[in-house]
mmCIF file of C-alpha atoms in Angstrom:
data_model
loop_
_atom_site.group_PDB
_atom_site.id
_atom_site.type_symbol
_atom_site.label_atom_id
_atom_site.label_comp_id
_atom_site.label_asym_id
_atom_site.label_seq_id
_atom_site.Cartn_x
_atom_site.Cartn_y
_atom_site.Cartn_z
ATOM 1 C CA MET A 1137 3.876 -14.670 15.888
ATOM 2 C CA SER A 1138 7.619 -13.732 16.409
ATOM 3 C CA PRO A 1139 8.006 -9.943 17.246
ATOM 4 C CA SER A 1140 10.975 -9.462 15.624
ATOM 5 C CA PRO A 1141 12.133 -11.487 12.860
ATOM 6 C CA ALA A 1142 14.562 -8.798 10.866
ATOM 7 C CA THR A 1143 16.831 -8.772 14.391
ATOM 8 C CA ARG A 1144 17.543 -12.328 13.807
ATOM 9 C CA ALA A 1145 19.006 -12.325 10.391
ATOM 10 C CA PRO A 1146 22.643 -11.313 9.549
ATOM 11 C CA LEU A 1147 22.890 -7.400 9.414
ATOM 12 C CA ARG A 1148 23.393 -6.649 5.732
ATOM 13 C CA ARG A 1149 24.273 -2.525 4.269
ATOM 14 C CA ALA A 1150 20.347 -1.752 4.025
ATOM 15 C CA GLU A 1151 17.644 -4.067 3.615
ATOM 16 C CA ILE A 1152 14.021 -4.005 3.626
ATOM 17 C CA VAL A 1153 12.171 -7.018 5.823
ATOM 18 C CA ILE A 1154 8.944 -8.118 5.130
ATOM 19 C CA ASP A 1155 7.319 -10.453 7.605
ATOM 20 C CA LEU A 1156 4.652 -11.959 5.280
ATOM 21 C CA ALA A 1157 3.029 -13.878 8.866
ATOM 22 C CA ALA A 1158 1.901 -10.180 9.378
ATOM 23 C CA ILE A 1159 0.315 -9.815 6.458
ATOM 24 C CA ARG A 1160 -1.288 -13.057 6.548
ATOM 25 C CA HIS A 1161 -2.449 -12.087 10.023
ATOM 26 C CA ASN A 1162 -3.802 -8.618 8.925
ATOM 27 C CA VAL A 1163 -5.701 -9.913 6.247
ATOM 28 C CA SER A 1164 -7.166 -12.560 8.132
ATOM 29 C CA ARG A 1165 -8.169 -9.782 11.290
ATOM 30 C CA LEU A 1166 -9.527 -7.372 9.048
ATOM 31 C CA ARG A 1167 -11.895 -9.996 7.879
ATOM 32 C CA ASP A 1168 -13.181 -11.218 10.599
ATOM 33 C CA TYR A 1169 -13.541 -7.627 11.902
ATOM 34 C CA LEU A 1170 -15.186 -6.318 9.014
ATOM 35 C CA ARG A 1171 -17.392 -9.334 8.223
ATOM 36 C CA THR A 1172 -17.434 -8.403 4.684
ATOM 37 C CA PRO A 1173 -15.579 -9.937 1.593
ATOM 38 C CA ILE A 1174 -12.242 -8.219 1.440
ATOM 39 C CA MET A 1175 -10.267 -7.258 -2.032
ATOM 40 C CA THR A 1176 -6.528 -6.907 -0.751
ATOM 41 C CA VAL A 1177 -4.976 -4.168 -3.030
ATOM 42 C CA VAL A 1178 -1.644 -4.932 -4.291
ATOM 43 C CA LYS A 1179 -0.745 -2.137 -6.855
ATOM 44 C CA ALA A 1180 2.682 -0.136 -6.555
ATOM 45 C CA ASP A 1181 4.477 -3.617 -5.948
ATOM 46 C CA GLY A 1182 2.477 -4.242 -2.852
ATOM 47 C CA TYR A 1183 2.508 -0.783 -1.647
ATOM 48 C CA GLY A 1184 6.573 -1.490 -1.510
ATOM 49 C CA HIS A 1185 6.072 -5.055 0.127
ATOM 50 C CA GLY A 1186 6.321 -6.661 -2.987
ATOM 51 C CA LEU A 1187 3.623 -7.966 -5.669
ATOM 52 C CA VAL A 1188 3.625 -11.388 -6.175
ATOM 53 C CA GLU A 1189 4.675 -12.121 -2.015
ATOM 54 C CA VAL A 1190 2.043 -9.958 -0.616
ATOM 55 C CA GLY A 1191 -0.768 -11.385 -2.829
ATOM 56 C CA ARG A 1192 0.387 -14.864 -2.329
ATOM 57 C CA ALA A 1193 0.052 -14.228 1.939
ATOM 58 C CA ALA A 1194 -2.882 -12.042 1.410
ATOM 59 C CA ARG A 1195 -4.739 -15.450 -0.200
ATOM 60 C CA GLU A 1196 -3.196 -17.426 2.864
ATOM 61 C CA GLY A 1197 -4.781 -14.622 4.853
ATOM 62 C CA GLY A 1198 -8.414 -15.329 2.854
ATOM 63 C CA ALA A 1199 -8.751 -12.157 0.379
ATOM 64 C CA ASP A 1200 -11.198 -12.904 -1.837
ATOM 65 C CA TRP A 1201 -9.938 -10.630 -4.334
ATOM 66 C CA LEU A 1202 -6.896 -9.158 -5.004
ATOM 67 C CA GLY A 1203 -6.708 -5.503 -6.592
ATOM 68 C CA VAL A 1204 -4.181 -4.060 -9.155
ATOM 69 C CA ALA A 1205 -3.888 -0.942 -10.756
ATOM 70 C CA SER A 1206 -1.980 -1.805 -14.220
ATOM 71 C CA VAL A 1207 -2.098 -4.516 -16.873
ATOM 72 C CA ASP A 1208 1.642 -5.541 -15.861
ATOM 73 C CA GLU A 1209 0.703 -6.340 -12.117
ATOM 74 C CA ALA A 1210 -2.224 -8.419 -13.072
ATOM 75 C CA LEU A 1211 -0.334 -10.574 -15.291
ATOM 76 C CA ALA A 1212 2.599 -10.272 -13.182
ATOM 77 C CA LEU A 1213 0.234 -12.033 -10.319
ATOM 78 C CA ARG A 1214 -0.976 -14.451 -12.923
ATOM 79 C CA ALA A 1215 2.427 -15.544 -14.149
ATOM 80 C CA ALA A 1216 3.503 -16.106 -10.805
ATOM 81 C CA GLY A 1217 0.205 -18.647 -10.211
ATOM 82 C CA ASP A 1218 -2.425 -16.644 -8.819
ATOM 83 C CA GLN A 1219 -5.854 -18.153 -9.658
ATOM 84 C CA GLY A 1220 -8.356 -15.880 -7.946
ATOM 85 C CA ARG A 1221 -10.571 -13.202 -8.507
ATOM 86 C CA LEU A 1222 -8.684 -10.256 -9.619
ATOM 87 C CA LEU A 1223 -9.765 -6.504 -10.773
ATOM 88 C CA ALA A 1224 -7.486 -4.517 -12.730
ATOM 89 C CA TRP A 1225 -8.724 -0.563 -13.324
ATOM 90 C CA LEU A 1226 -6.410 1.387 -15.157
ATOM 91 C CA ILE A 1227 -5.989 0.005 -18.288
ATOM 92 C CA MET A 1228 -4.985 2.674 -20.785
ATOM 93 C CA PRO A 1229 -6.390 3.268 -24.104
ATOM 94 C CA SER A 1230 -3.072 2.189 -26.059
ATOM 95 C CA GLU A 1231 -2.949 -1.252 -23.928
ATOM 96 C CA PRO A 1232 -4.571 -4.503 -25.832
ATOM 97 C CA ALA A 1233 -6.993 -6.032 -23.345
ATOM 98 C CA GLU A 1234 -6.509 -10.057 -25.213
ATOM 99 C CA ASP A 1235 -4.199 -10.696 -22.546
ATOM 100 C CA LEU A 1236 -5.923 -9.590 -19.214
ATOM 101 C CA LEU A 1237 -9.037 -11.486 -21.017
ATOM 102 C CA ALA A 1238 -7.082 -14.877 -21.339
ATOM 103 C CA ALA A 1239 -5.582 -14.442 -17.908
ATOM 104 C CA ASP A 1240 -9.045 -14.877 -16.767
ATOM 105 C CA VAL A 1241 -8.882 -11.252 -15.113
ATOM 106 C CA ASP A 1242 -11.628 -8.262 -14.228
ATOM 107 C CA VAL A 1243 -11.437 -5.312 -15.983
ATOM 108 C CA THR A 1244 -12.624 -2.044 -15.142
ATOM 109 C CA ALA A 1245 -14.395 0.239 -17.735
ATOM 110 C CA TYR A 1246 -14.916 4.212 -17.194
ATOM 111 C CA THR A 1247 -16.297 4.832 -20.734
ATOM 112 C CA VAL A 1248 -18.208 3.695 -23.857
ATOM 113 C CA ALA A 1249 -14.946 3.318 -25.595
ATOM 114 C CA ASP A 1250 -13.927 1.016 -22.983
ATOM 115 C CA LEU A 1251 -16.741 -1.713 -23.418
ATOM 116 C CA GLU A 1252 -16.585 -1.470 -26.901
ATOM 117 C CA LYS A 1253 -12.985 -2.609 -26.371
ATOM 118 C CA PHE A 1254 -13.637 -5.039 -23.963
ATOM 119 C CA ALA A 1255 -16.140 -6.496 -26.069
ATOM 120 C CA ALA A 1256 -14.059 -7.042 -29.137
ATOM 121 C CA ALA A 1257 -10.924 -8.488 -27.253
ATOM 122 C CA GLY A 1258 -13.809 -10.739 -25.821
ATOM 123 C CA ASP A 1259 -14.705 -11.531 -29.235
ATOM 124 C CA ALA A 1260 -11.515 -12.123 -30.895
ATOM 125 C CA LEU A 1261 -10.794 -14.198 -27.894
ATOM 126 C CA GLY A 1262 -14.086 -16.132 -28.389
ATOM 127 C CA ARG A 1263 -14.326 -15.559 -24.735
ATOM 128 C CA THR A 1264 -16.984 -13.700 -22.445
ATOM 129 C CA PRO A 1265 -15.061 -10.693 -20.586
ATOM 130 C CA ARG A 1266 -16.047 -9.943 -16.869
ATOM 131 C CA VAL A 1267 -16.212 -6.143 -16.699
ATOM 132 C CA GLN A 1268 -17.120 -3.968 -13.351
ATOM 133 C CA LEU A 1269 -18.166 -0.098 -14.282
ATOM 134 C CA LYS A 1270 -16.416 2.584 -12.019
ATOM 135 C CA VAL A 1271 -18.856 5.724 -11.218
ATOM 136 C CA ASP A 1272 -17.120 9.072 -10.155
ATOM 137 C CA THR A 1273 -18.845 9.562 -7.285
ATOM 138 C CA GLY A 1274 -17.040 13.334 -6.203
ATOM 139 C CA LEU A 1275 -13.462 12.196 -6.240
ATOM 140 C CA ALA A 1276 -13.073 13.642 -10.129
ATOM 141 C CA ARG A 1277 -10.275 10.944 -11.006
ATOM 142 C CA GLY A 1278 -10.797 7.832 -12.493
ATOM 143 C CA GLY A 1279 -14.428 6.768 -13.350
ATOM 144 C CA ALA A 1280 -17.456 7.708 -15.498
ATOM 145 C CA ALA A 1281 -18.511 11.057 -14.854
ATOM 146 C CA PHE A 1282 -22.285 10.936 -13.077
ATOM 147 C CA ALA A 1283 -23.828 12.363 -16.139
ATOM 148 C CA ASP A 1284 -22.792 9.901 -18.614
ATOM 149 C CA TRP A 1285 -23.143 6.818 -16.286
ATOM 150 C CA SER A 1286 -26.539 6.072 -18.107
ATOM 151 C CA ASN A 1287 -25.533 5.819 -21.310
ATOM 152 C CA LEU A 1288 -22.360 3.801 -19.753
ATOM 153 C CA VAL A 1289 -24.976 0.898 -18.358
ATOM 154 C CA ALA A 1290 -26.950 1.345 -20.945
ATOM 155 C CA LEU A 1291 -24.614 -0.165 -23.378
ATOM 156 C CA ALA A 1292 -23.421 -2.248 -20.908
ATOM 157 C CA ARG A 1293 -26.540 -4.005 -20.471
ATOM 158 C CA ILE A 1294 -27.049 -4.370 -24.449
ATOM 159 C CA LEU A 1295 -23.070 -6.327 -24.565
ATOM 160 C CA GLU A 1296 -24.181 -8.242 -21.640
ATOM 161 C CA ALA A 1297 -27.826 -9.175 -22.981
ATOM 162 C CA GLU A 1298 -25.497 -10.290 -26.604
ATOM 163 C CA GLY A 1299 -23.205 -12.035 -24.412
ATOM 164 C CA ALA A 1300 -20.460 -9.823 -25.154
ATOM 165 C CA ILE A 1301 -19.254 -9.175 -21.770
ATOM 166 C CA ARG A 1302 -20.572 -9.961 -18.214
ATOM 167 C CA VAL A 1303 -20.715 -7.027 -15.678
ATOM 168 C CA THR A 1304 -19.346 -8.683 -12.445
ATOM 169 C CA GLY A 1305 -19.147 -4.973 -10.238
ATOM 170 C CA ILE A 1306 -20.068 -1.598 -9.943
ATOM 171 C CA TRP A 1307 -17.757 0.461 -7.883
ATOM 172 C CA SER A 1308 -16.270 4.314 -6.862
ATOM 173 C CA HIS A 1309 -13.727 5.215 -4.174
ATOM 174 C CA PHE A 1310 -13.985 7.953 -1.475
ATOM 175 C CA SER A 1311 -12.340 10.766 -1.584
ATOM 176 C CA ALA A 1312 -12.271 11.537 1.994
ATOM 177 C CA GLY A 1313 -12.730 8.398 4.097
ATOM 178 C CA GLU A 1314 -10.141 9.005 6.727
ATOM 179 C CA SER A 1315 -12.061 12.115 7.919
ATOM 180 C CA PRO A 1316 -15.423 10.584 9.179
ATOM 181 C CA ALA A 1317 -16.538 14.612 9.877
ATOM 182 C CA ASP A 1318 -16.350 15.273 6.024
ATOM 183 C CA PRO A 1319 -19.972 15.393 4.606
ATOM 184 C CA ALA A 1320 -18.282 14.373 1.456
ATOM 185 C CA SER A 1321 -18.470 10.593 2.278
ATOM 186 C CA ALA A 1322 -21.960 10.704 2.904
ATOM 187 C CA LEU A 1323 -22.636 12.638 -0.199
ATOM 188 C CA GLN A 1324 -20.790 9.861 -2.236
ATOM 189 C CA GLU A 1325 -22.055 7.078 -0.494
ATOM 190 C CA LYS A 1326 -25.526 8.873 -1.436
ATOM 191 C CA VAL A 1327 -24.461 9.046 -5.446
ATOM 192 C CA PHE A 1328 -23.100 5.458 -5.405
ATOM 193 C CA GLY A 1329 -26.529 4.530 -4.570
ATOM 194 C CA GLU A 1330 -28.173 6.466 -7.308
ATOM 195 C CA ALA A 1331 -25.808 4.953 -9.728
ATOM 196 C CA VAL A 1332 -26.359 1.393 -8.819
ATOM 197 C CA ALA A 1333 -30.151 2.134 -8.179
ATOM 198 C CA ILE A 1334 -29.898 3.225 -12.600
ATOM 199 C CA ALA A 1335 -27.755 0.094 -13.452
ATOM 200 C CA GLU A 1336 -30.211 -1.818 -11.794
ATOM 201 C CA GLN A 1337 -33.273 -0.079 -13.694
ATOM 202 C CA ALA A 1338 -31.040 -0.845 -16.804
ATOM 203 C CA GLY A 1339 -31.503 -4.229 -15.892
ATOM 204 C CA LEU A 1340 -27.952 -4.942 -14.681
ATOM 205 C CA ARG A 1341 -27.395 -7.580 -11.526
ATOM 206 C CA PRO A 1342 -23.597 -6.973 -10.544
ATOM 207 C CA GLU A 1343 -22.095 -9.721 -8.171
ATOM 208 C CA VAL A 1344 -20.226 -6.539 -6.044
ATOM 209 C CA ARG A 1345 -21.154 -3.051 -5.263
ATOM 210 C CA HIS A 1346 -17.907 -1.597 -3.405
ATOM 211 C CA LEU A 1347 -17.029 1.933 -2.495
ATOM 212 C CA ALA A 1348 -14.778 1.487 0.730
ATOM 213 C CA ASN A 1349 -11.245 1.762 0.821
ATOM 214 C CA SER A 1350 -9.159 0.888 4.019
ATOM 215 C CA ALA A 1351 -10.268 3.986 6.328
ATOM 216 C CA GLY A 1352 -13.837 3.645 4.509
ATOM 217 C CA ALA A 1353 -14.128 0.123 5.645
ATOM 218 C CA LEU A 1354 -13.399 0.940 9.039
ATOM 219 C CA LEU A 1355 -14.842 4.220 9.965
ATOM 220 C CA ARG A 1356 -18.111 3.625 7.781
ATOM 221 C CA PRO A 1357 -19.665 0.154 8.152
ATOM 222 C CA SER A 1358 -22.719 1.210 5.953
ATOM 223 C CA ALA A 1359 -20.017 2.032 3.032
ATOM 224 C CA ARG A 1360 -18.625 -1.938 3.686
ATOM 225 C CA LEU A 1361 -20.987 -3.115 0.786
ATOM 226 C CA ASP A 1362 -20.651 -6.557 -0.804
ATOM 227 C CA LEU A 1363 -16.898 -5.759 -0.891
ATOM 228 C CA VAL A 1364 -14.161 -3.547 0.518
ATOM 229 C CA ARG A 1365 -10.933 -2.840 -1.434
ATOM 230 C CA VAL A 1366 -7.812 -3.067 1.932
ATOM 231 C CA GLY A 1367 -4.855 -1.609 0.877
ATOM 232 C CA VAL A 1368 -2.820 0.124 3.534
ATOM 233 C CA ALA A 1369 -4.070 -1.483 6.705
ATOM 234 C CA THR A 1370 -3.284 -4.794 4.978
ATOM 235 C CA TYR A 1371 0.506 -3.818 5.817
ATOM 236 C CA GLY A 1372 -0.368 -3.100 9.265
ATOM 237 C CA ILE A 1373 -0.211 1.047 8.718
ATOM 238 C CA ASP A 1374 -3.471 3.289 10.549
ATOM 239 C CA PRO A 1375 -5.414 4.597 7.217
ATOM 240 C CA ALA A 1376 -7.054 7.357 9.479
ATOM 241 C CA PRO A 1377 -4.164 8.152 12.676
ATOM 242 C CA GLY A 1378 -5.448 10.248 15.399
ATOM 243 C CA VAL A 1379 -9.229 9.900 14.403
ATOM 244 C CA ASP A 1380 -11.497 9.744 17.248
ATOM 245 C CA GLY A 1381 -13.743 6.650 17.394
ATOM 246 C CA SER A 1382 -11.333 4.721 14.702
ATOM 247 C CA PRO A 1383 -11.146 0.850 15.542
ATOM 248 C CA TRP A 1384 -7.697 0.675 15.096
ATOM 249 C CA SER A 1385 -6.305 0.253 18.354
ATOM 250 C CA GLU A 1386 -8.535 -2.651 18.941
ATOM 251 C CA LEU A 1387 -7.674 -4.460 15.653
ATOM 252 C CA GLY A 1388 -3.965 -5.549 16.533
ATOM 253 C CA LEU A 1389 -2.676 -5.327 13.124
ATOM 254 C CA ILE A 1390 1.292 -5.707 12.715
ATOM 255 C CA PRO A 1391 3.140 -3.373 10.301
ATOM 256 C CA ALA A 1392 4.714 -6.134 8.132
ATOM 257 C CA MET A 1393 7.690 -4.051 6.888
ATOM 258 C CA THR A 1394 11.010 -3.220 8.732
ATOM 259 C CA VAL A 1395 14.100 -1.041 6.935
ATOM 260 C CA ARG A 1396 17.277 -1.597 8.909
ATOM 261 C CA ALA A 1397 20.872 -1.034 7.999
ATOM 262 C CA GLU A 1398 24.535 -1.403 9.165
ATOM 263 C CA LEU A 1399 26.016 1.541 10.693
ATOM 264 C CA ALA A 1400 28.734 2.599 8.453
ATOM 265 C CA LEU A 1401 30.893 4.912 10.532
ATOM 266 C CA VAL A 1402 30.938 6.525 14.180
ATOM 267 C CA LYS A 1403 32.841 9.348 14.951
ATOM 268 C CA GLN A 1404 33.014 12.394 17.408
ATOM 269 C CA ILE A 1405 32.521 15.616 16.297
ATOM 270 C CA GLU A 1406 33.269 18.864 18.256
ATOM 271 C CA ALA A 1407 30.784 21.771 19.081
ATOM 272 C CA GLY A 1408 30.463 24.077 16.606
ATOM 273 C CA ALA A 1409 31.128 21.637 13.771
ATOM 274 C CA GLY A 1410 28.115 21.840 11.352
ATOM 275 C CA VAL A 1411 26.868 18.468 9.811
ATOM 276 C CA SER A 1412 25.319 17.569 6.216
ATOM 277 C CA TYR A 1413 25.378 19.596 3.338
ATOM 278 C CA ASN A 1414 24.756 23.656 4.077
ATOM 279 C CA HIS A 1415 25.122 22.648 7.994
ATOM 280 C CA THR A 1416 21.673 23.176 8.732
ATOM 281 C CA TRP A 1417 22.280 21.487 12.042
ATOM 282 C CA VAL A 1418 25.385 22.487 14.352
ATOM 283 C CA ALA A 1419 26.518 20.797 17.000
ATOM 284 C CA GLU A 1420 26.227 22.913 20.487
ATOM 285 C CA ARG A 1421 28.441 20.392 22.258
ATOM 286 C CA PRO A 1422 30.755 17.971 21.399
ATOM 287 C CA THR A 1423 28.720 14.361 20.538
ATOM 288 C CA THR A 1424 29.207 11.043 18.333
ATOM 289 C CA VAL A 1425 27.768 11.258 15.351
ATOM 290 C CA GLY A 1426 26.566 7.944 13.379
ATOM 291 C CA LEU A 1427 26.974 7.519 9.062
ATOM 292 C CA ILE A 1428 24.166 5.206 7.895
ATOM 293 C CA PRO A 1429 24.353 4.137 4.064
ATOM 294 C CA VAL A 1430 20.713 5.579 2.860
ATOM 295 C CA GLY A 1431 19.085 8.293 1.448
ATOM 296 C CA TYR A 1432 17.244 10.084 -1.375
ATOM 297 C CA ALA A 1433 18.216 7.570 -3.880
ATOM 298 C CA GLU A 1434 16.667 4.591 -1.348
ATOM 299 C CA GLY A 1435 13.593 6.526 -0.994
ATOM 300 C CA ILE A 1436 14.292 8.557 2.024
ATOM 301 C CA GLN A 1437 12.663 12.046 2.366
ATOM 302 C CA ARG A 1438 14.923 15.198 2.209
ATOM 303 C CA ARG A 1439 12.251 16.603 4.414
ATOM 304 C CA ALA A 1440 12.966 14.283 6.932
ATOM 305 C CA GLY A 1441 16.568 16.050 8.019
ATOM 306 C CA ASN A 1442 16.626 17.089 11.442
ATOM 307 C CA ARG A 1443 13.051 15.673 12.104
ATOM 308 C CA ALA A 1444 13.103 12.071 11.845
ATOM 309 C CA SER A 1445 14.798 9.629 14.306
ATOM 310 C CA VAL A 1446 15.998 6.201 14.010
ATOM 311 C CA TRP A 1447 16.490 3.386 16.610
ATOM 312 C CA VAL A 1448 20.097 2.484 17.592
ATOM 313 C CA GLY A 1449 21.596 1.234 20.618
ATOM 314 C CA GLY A 1450 18.105 0.621 22.121
ATOM 315 C CA GLU A 1451 17.175 3.913 21.671
ATOM 316 C CA ARG A 1452 15.962 6.776 19.061
ATOM 317 C CA ARG A 1453 18.334 8.553 18.180
ATOM 318 C CA PRO A 1454 17.774 11.923 15.377
ATOM 319 C CA VAL A 1455 18.467 12.364 12.381
ATOM 320 C CA ARG A 1456 20.819 15.470 11.644
ATOM 321 C CA GLY A 1457 21.671 17.682 8.761
ATOM 322 C CA THR A 1458 20.293 17.288 5.253
ATOM 323 C CA VAL A 1459 19.601 13.724 3.766
ATOM 324 C CA CYS A 1460 21.944 13.375 1.604
ATOM 325 C CA MET A 1461 21.602 10.746 -1.957
ATOM 326 C CA ASP A 1462 23.203 8.023 -0.211
ATOM 327 C CA GLN A 1463 23.797 8.858 3.429
ATOM 328 C CA ILE A 1464 22.194 10.077 6.460
ATOM 329 C CA VAL A 1465 23.804 11.358 9.948
ATOM 330 C CA VAL A 1466 22.625 10.461 13.281
ATOM 331 C CA ASP A 1467 23.377 11.761 16.455
ATOM 332 C CA LEU A 1468 24.362 9.259 18.868
ATOM 333 C CA GLY A 1469 24.970 11.644 21.831
ATOM 334 C CA ASP A 1470 26.647 9.136 24.569
ATOM 335 C CA THR A 1471 24.809 6.035 23.102
ATOM 336 C CA SER A 1472 27.464 3.230 23.033
ATOM 337 C CA VAL A 1473 27.477 1.663 19.487
ATOM 338 C CA GLU A 1474 30.320 1.100 17.029
ATOM 339 C CA PRO A 1475 30.530 0.640 13.153
ATOM 340 C CA GLY A 1476 28.651 -2.526 12.117
ATOM 341 C CA ASP A 1477 25.849 -2.367 14.589
ATOM 342 C CA GLU A 1478 22.158 -2.531 13.431
ATOM 343 C CA VAL A 1479 20.150 0.789 12.854
ATOM 344 C CA VAL A 1480 16.000 0.451 12.406
ATOM 345 C CA LEU A 1481 15.019 3.136 10.457
ATOM 346 C CA TRP A 1482 11.306 2.180 11.104
ATOM 347 C CA GLY A 1483 9.388 -0.844 12.114
ATOM 348 C CA THR A 1484 6.952 -2.419 14.449
ATOM 349 C CA GLY A 1485 7.061 -0.086 17.071
ATOM 350 C CA ALA A 1486 6.883 -3.026 19.387
ATOM 351 C CA ASP A 1487 10.107 -2.421 20.939
ATOM 352 C CA GLY A 1488 9.929 1.650 20.626
ATOM 353 C CA GLU A 1489 11.379 1.926 17.363
ATOM 354 C CA PRO A 1490 10.034 4.475 15.153
ATOM 355 C CA THR A 1491 7.201 3.627 12.440
ATOM 356 C CA ALA A 1492 6.724 4.311 9.108
ATOM 357 C CA GLN A 1493 3.844 6.832 10.650
ATOM 358 C CA ASP A 1494 6.751 8.321 12.529
ATOM 359 C CA TRP A 1495 8.732 8.879 9.335
ATOM 360 C CA ALA A 1496 5.619 10.612 7.619
ATOM 361 C CA GLU A 1497 5.012 12.700 9.758
ATOM 362 C CA ALA A 1498 8.456 13.836 10.014
ATOM 363 C CA SER A 1499 8.476 14.316 6.461
ATOM 364 C CA GLU A 1500 5.134 15.910 6.365
ATOM 365 C CA THR A 1501 3.420 13.321 4.236
ATOM 366 C CA ILE A 1502 1.477 10.021 4.692
ATOM 367 C CA ALA A 1503 2.907 6.281 5.445
ATOM 368 C CA TYR A 1504 1.529 5.199 2.243
ATOM 369 C CA GLU A 1505 4.686 7.145 0.516
ATOM 370 C CA VAL A 1506 7.006 6.315 3.006
ATOM 371 C CA VAL A 1507 6.538 2.875 1.996
ATOM 372 C CA THR A 1508 5.725 2.668 -1.381
ATOM 373 C CA ARG A 1509 9.124 5.000 -2.189
ATOM 374 C CA ILE A 1510 11.555 3.141 -0.387
ATOM 375 C CA GLY A 1511 13.771 0.864 -2.619
ATOM 376 C CA GLY A 1512 16.644 2.307 -4.718
ATOM 377 C CA ARG A 1513 19.977 0.180 -4.490
ATOM 378 C CA MET A 1514 18.257 -1.803 -0.972
ATOM 379 C CA LYS A 1515 17.425 -5.378 -0.940
ATOM 380 C CA ARG A 1516 14.141 -6.537 0.018
ATOM 381 C CA ARG A 1517 14.436 -9.712 2.040
ATOM 382 C CA TYR A 1518 11.081 -12.056 3.168
ATOM 383 C CA VAL A 1519 10.624 -13.599 6.612
ATOM 384 C CA ASP A 1520 7.861 -15.613 7.963
ATOM 385 C CA SER A 1521 7.609 -14.981 11.822
ATOM 386 C CA ASP A 1522 4.784 -17.401 12.324
ATOM 387 C CA GLN A 1523 8.160 -20.144 11.046
ATOM 388 C CA ASP A 1524 10.793 -18.098 12.348
ATOM 389 C CA THR A 1525 12.335 -18.722 9.303
ATOM 390 C CA ASP A 1526 13.853 -16.462 6.001
ATOM 391 C CA SER A 1527 12.023 -17.030 3.056
ATOM 392 C CA PRO A 1528 14.204 -18.051 0.180
ATOM 393 C CA SER A 1529 12.967 -14.800 -1.600
ATOM 394 C CA GLU A 1530 15.105 -12.142 -2.292
ATOM 395 C CA GLN A 1531 14.646 -8.735 -4.564
ATOM 396 C CA GLY A 1532 16.212 -5.688 -5.465
ATOM 397 C CA VAL A 1533 13.856 -3.245 -5.552
ATOM 398 C CA ALA A 1534 15.499 -0.171 -7.669
ATOM 399 C CA ARG A 1535 12.659 1.874 -9.237
#
């Protein structure tokens, strides 16, 4: 795999470069390491990497399932030609289910009302919906409350016996999968096991049980079960940075996203000059500053001002002053660069450039948010470093 496909293309104002070979590699490597079938999670426009393109690359890498949150995401994948197993899990009460069922998408039920809705839609279409049941084991987010679980599985069994639905899975989600010492995960595994036992006692025999997200899959082998839902690790981002005993360093996963821009302006400033709004940084000595044409309209966090760094002229240079709507300023010091030169905001880290995790730490957030926020007026470009070519697909990514 070629190490830096982003840097060989003609430079443009600002862009997000996605290496599809990295996605394929990461999915294949995770599948081999976990020895468990994988659902690649491509919700939120593939975590900012592109729903359809990531879905296709994940399938090529061996993904057994794809997972999405919304109806629109599921239907977009089908419209793009995806035909594999696909689960959607956040269907609104106001949204009809017929299009999903007609597209052969597995749907998720949290409530009795969901089951009745899916059964009625299946009856109208003359087909049997594939339904997965989600139980809330402690996240207090989506899923049936444990107190309601017995009623949900009882109705599911009745409907399945009538041929109105087919239950294909039972699942839940960790609240602290990235924290192995947190007792919440062990408790959730226990509750999930009890929920599965209740379902089996009711007569349900689902194809898959799944609980683990990226962090849970890597850090809790006992939670791998029949299927793991791998999201952020697919994109080469550590779901549990700094955790002792994590296998991350041995996996060799590759960040798939590089964010780069053209340096818009280079100029000298004197000692005592304040930079950007409210002069939150003042030069202690004469220096050179550079202007990068991205800002919070592109999803750059304002907290990153005076804390993040970028890669320019072969070294990291600090962001100075407040992040503006469409510009940030960096201190170039005595680095020899000119307007038009390349700036890498974050990338793989292989050459020393910052990573999405570095920007997350500078912004006091998580790398998930860094990569899913980026967009605005930037273009997304696809490359395939296995083939050393650009993909013809290019998208605007305005949110």
